[in-house]
XYZ file of C-alpha atoms in Angstrom:
205
model
C -1.018 67.125 7.104
C -3.559 65.119 8.957
C -4.493 63.787 5.704
C -1.104 62.367 4.945
C -0.514 61.105 8.443
C -3.863 59.305 8.163
C -2.852 57.920 4.904
C 0.670 56.900 6.212
C -1.097 55.221 9.316
C -3.324 53.319 6.897
C -0.761 52.150 4.331
C 1.366 51.049 7.424
C -1.766 49.051 8.859
C -2.446 47.496 5.419
C 1.433 46.637 4.993
C 1.481 45.114 8.443
C -1.856 42.948 7.518
C -0.765 41.945 4.291
C 2.767 40.676 5.807
C 1.105 39.264 8.724
C -1.531 37.438 6.411
C 1.274 36.355 4.051
C 3.467 34.797 6.842
C 0.330 32.865 8.142
C -0.647 31.717 4.701
C 3.168 30.311 4.057
C 2.973 28.462 7.303
C -0.200 27.053 6.978
C 0.932 25.971 3.290
C 3.956 24.329 4.694
C 1.801 22.497 7.121
C -0.653 21.140 4.495
C 2.380 19.907 2.422
C 3.628 18.148 5.470
C 0.211 16.891 6.335
C -0.092 15.430 2.841
C 3.508 13.887 2.870
C 2.839 12.288 6.505
C -0.821 10.911 4.931
C 1.023 9.277 1.999
C 3.805 7.984 4.278
C 1.264 6.180 6.664
C -0.682 4.947 3.365
C 2.526 3.295 2.184
C 3.436 1.633 5.492
C -0.271 0.305 5.584
C 0.182 -0.947 1.952
C 3.378 -2.633 2.916
C 1.959 -4.527 5.614
C -0.790 -6.064 3.386
C 2.206 -6.649 0.902
C 3.947 -8.395 3.721
C 1.221 -10.652 4.526
C 0.667 -11.542 0.795
C 4.185 -12.696 0.797
C 3.963 -14.631 4.030
C 0.850 -16.600 2.922
C 2.723 -17.441 -0.333
C 5.805 -18.078 1.316
C 3.921 -20.798 3.536
C 2.407 -22.560 0.628
C 5.631 -22.406 -1.239
C 7.749 -24.016 1.429
C 5.102 -26.629 2.679
C 4.984 -27.983 -1.287
C 8.969 -27.682 -1.373
C 8.926 -30.200 1.539
C 6.537 -32.486 -0.295
C 8.321 -32.396 -3.482
C 11.689 -33.375 -1.499
C 9.915 -36.084 0.262
C 8.488 -37.548 -2.720
C 11.584 -37.285 -4.812
C 13.262 -39.426 -1.916
C 10.541 -41.873 -2.137
C 10.924 -42.226 -5.918
C 14.577 -42.795 -5.267
C 13.670 -45.554 -2.951
C 11.357 -47.011 -5.202
C 13.973 -47.397 -7.981
C 16.701 -48.716 -5.403
C 14.178 -51.532 -4.733
C 13.360 -52.256 -8.342
C 17.263 -52.595 -9.049
C 17.307 -55.148 -6.726
C 14.906 -57.100 -8.855
C 13.477 -59.393 -6.058
C 13.073 -59.302 -2.159
C 15.001 -61.348 0.279
C 18.631 -60.814 -1.077
C 20.013 -62.684 1.911
C 17.763 -65.683 1.431
C 15.342 -67.699 -0.521
C 13.399 -65.637 -2.903
C 9.521 -65.411 -2.200
C 6.931 -66.813 -4.363
C 6.373 -65.387 -7.613
C 2.795 -64.418 -6.860
C 4.210 -62.323 -3.919
C 6.830 -60.636 -6.121
C 4.150 -59.782 -8.555
C 2.197 -57.856 -6.113
C 5.306 -56.192 -4.617
C 6.196 -55.025 -8.152
C 2.958 -53.587 -8.999
C 2.785 -51.766 -5.363
C 6.222 -50.488 -6.203
C 5.291 -49.301 -9.593
C 2.062 -47.630 -8.019
C 4.105 -45.986 -5.317
C 6.556 -44.623 -7.871
C 3.689 -43.148 -10.136
C 2.095 -41.649 -7.155
C 5.349 -40.121 -5.866
C 5.759 -38.760 -9.575
C 2.328 -37.253 -9.119
C 2.967 -35.607 -5.850
C 6.259 -34.076 -7.272
C 4.199 -32.589 -10.269
C 1.418 -31.343 -8.107
C 3.723 -29.861 -5.439
C 5.724 -27.918 -7.948
C 2.518 -26.939 -9.680
C 1.241 -25.595 -6.310
C 4.402 -23.714 -5.251
C 5.007 -22.171 -8.829
C 0.961 -21.180 -8.716
C 1.394 -19.568 -5.518
C 4.238 -17.686 -6.430
C 2.327 -16.428 -9.366
C -0.731 -15.366 -7.364
C 1.323 -13.724 -5.046
C 3.306 -11.775 -7.936
C -0.131 -10.768 -9.391
C -1.590 -9.625 -6.269
C 1.072 -7.584 -5.562
C 1.494 -5.863 -8.959
C -2.126 -5.346 -9.733
C -4.091 -5.160 -6.579
C -1.898 -4.133 -3.502
C 0.384 -1.394 -5.263
C 2.287 0.718 -3.152
C 0.002 3.890 -3.378
C 2.097 6.348 -5.108
C 0.614 9.873 -5.574
C -0.073 10.951 -9.051
C 1.181 14.197 -10.497
C -2.289 15.789 -10.207
C -2.476 14.934 -6.472
C 1.197 16.563 -6.049
C 0.335 19.562 -7.854
C -2.883 20.129 -5.323
C -0.954 19.431 -2.317
C 1.784 21.683 -3.274
C 0.928 25.682 -2.536
C 2.545 28.238 -4.412
C 3.400 31.683 -2.706
C 1.547 33.624 -5.781
C -1.958 31.720 -4.678
C -1.923 34.264 -1.605
C -2.678 36.912 -3.932
C -5.344 35.241 -5.688
C -7.475 35.363 -2.292
C -10.092 37.959 -1.898
C -8.808 41.429 -0.425
C -10.594 40.822 2.590
C -8.393 37.834 3.222
C -5.373 39.328 2.022
C -5.700 42.551 4.339
C -7.537 40.856 7.188
C -7.119 42.620 10.403
C -6.090 39.741 12.991
C -8.696 39.020 16.034
C -11.034 41.667 14.412
C -12.340 39.978 11.372
C -13.504 36.414 10.455
C -10.463 34.323 10.440
C -11.936 31.712 7.931
C -11.907 28.829 10.468
C -14.313 25.924 9.559
C -17.384 25.758 11.551
C -18.205 22.622 13.570
C -21.834 23.800 14.081
C -23.875 22.265 11.091
C -26.691 24.860 11.750
C -24.228 27.992 11.953
C -22.469 26.638 8.927
C -25.695 25.939 6.881
C -26.641 29.720 7.972
C -23.510 31.099 6.693
C -23.388 29.644 3.376
C -26.951 30.835 2.734
C -26.107 34.247 3.537
C -22.586 33.945 1.636
C -20.785 35.012 4.452
C -17.422 33.388 5.460
C -18.147 30.780 2.695
C -16.501 33.293 0.151
C -13.099 32.800 2.023
C -13.531 28.990 2.093
C -14.089 29.158 -1.852
C -11.050 31.448 -2.125
C -8.631 30.196 0.353
C -6.950 27.044 -1.043
C -8.199 23.945 0.640
């Protein structure tokens, strides 16, 4: 009877330790995945700030060059309107021909420079938009986790059974709980002696 009582007590202690350790393992596993999800959320928010900065810089260049394009287009329209008149001084006598020659030449040069301004402004705006798209799609992408990262962060309940027997039936407050050491000397000593490092290898990170 004493042997049966001792065996029953040992079985009860083992079952209690098993349930306690499994509950702690599942609780830690949930926190581990939540920590992974939170870190990815913060990384996405940080990347979105960078992407927002790129969009703002590109928009600044695009809007400025759009203003230049509109202004140069209006100046071209004014040059054409002056050319349509054919001469200066519509309400009075016409100026000398040499003055009209200089004026027509300058008006044509103004039209050419405004056309060049329109071309360069549009090119600059398109190039800024293309550079922004290139950076957003190639360099500053949203850090979406890979399948391997998700598999590593996703714990399974069956992994609890893959630990060592000492971890599965650990007695609370009496045996090593597997907490990481902060003292490098103690950690190095335990690693060389093969103590609690066994749990660190068997337990999922």
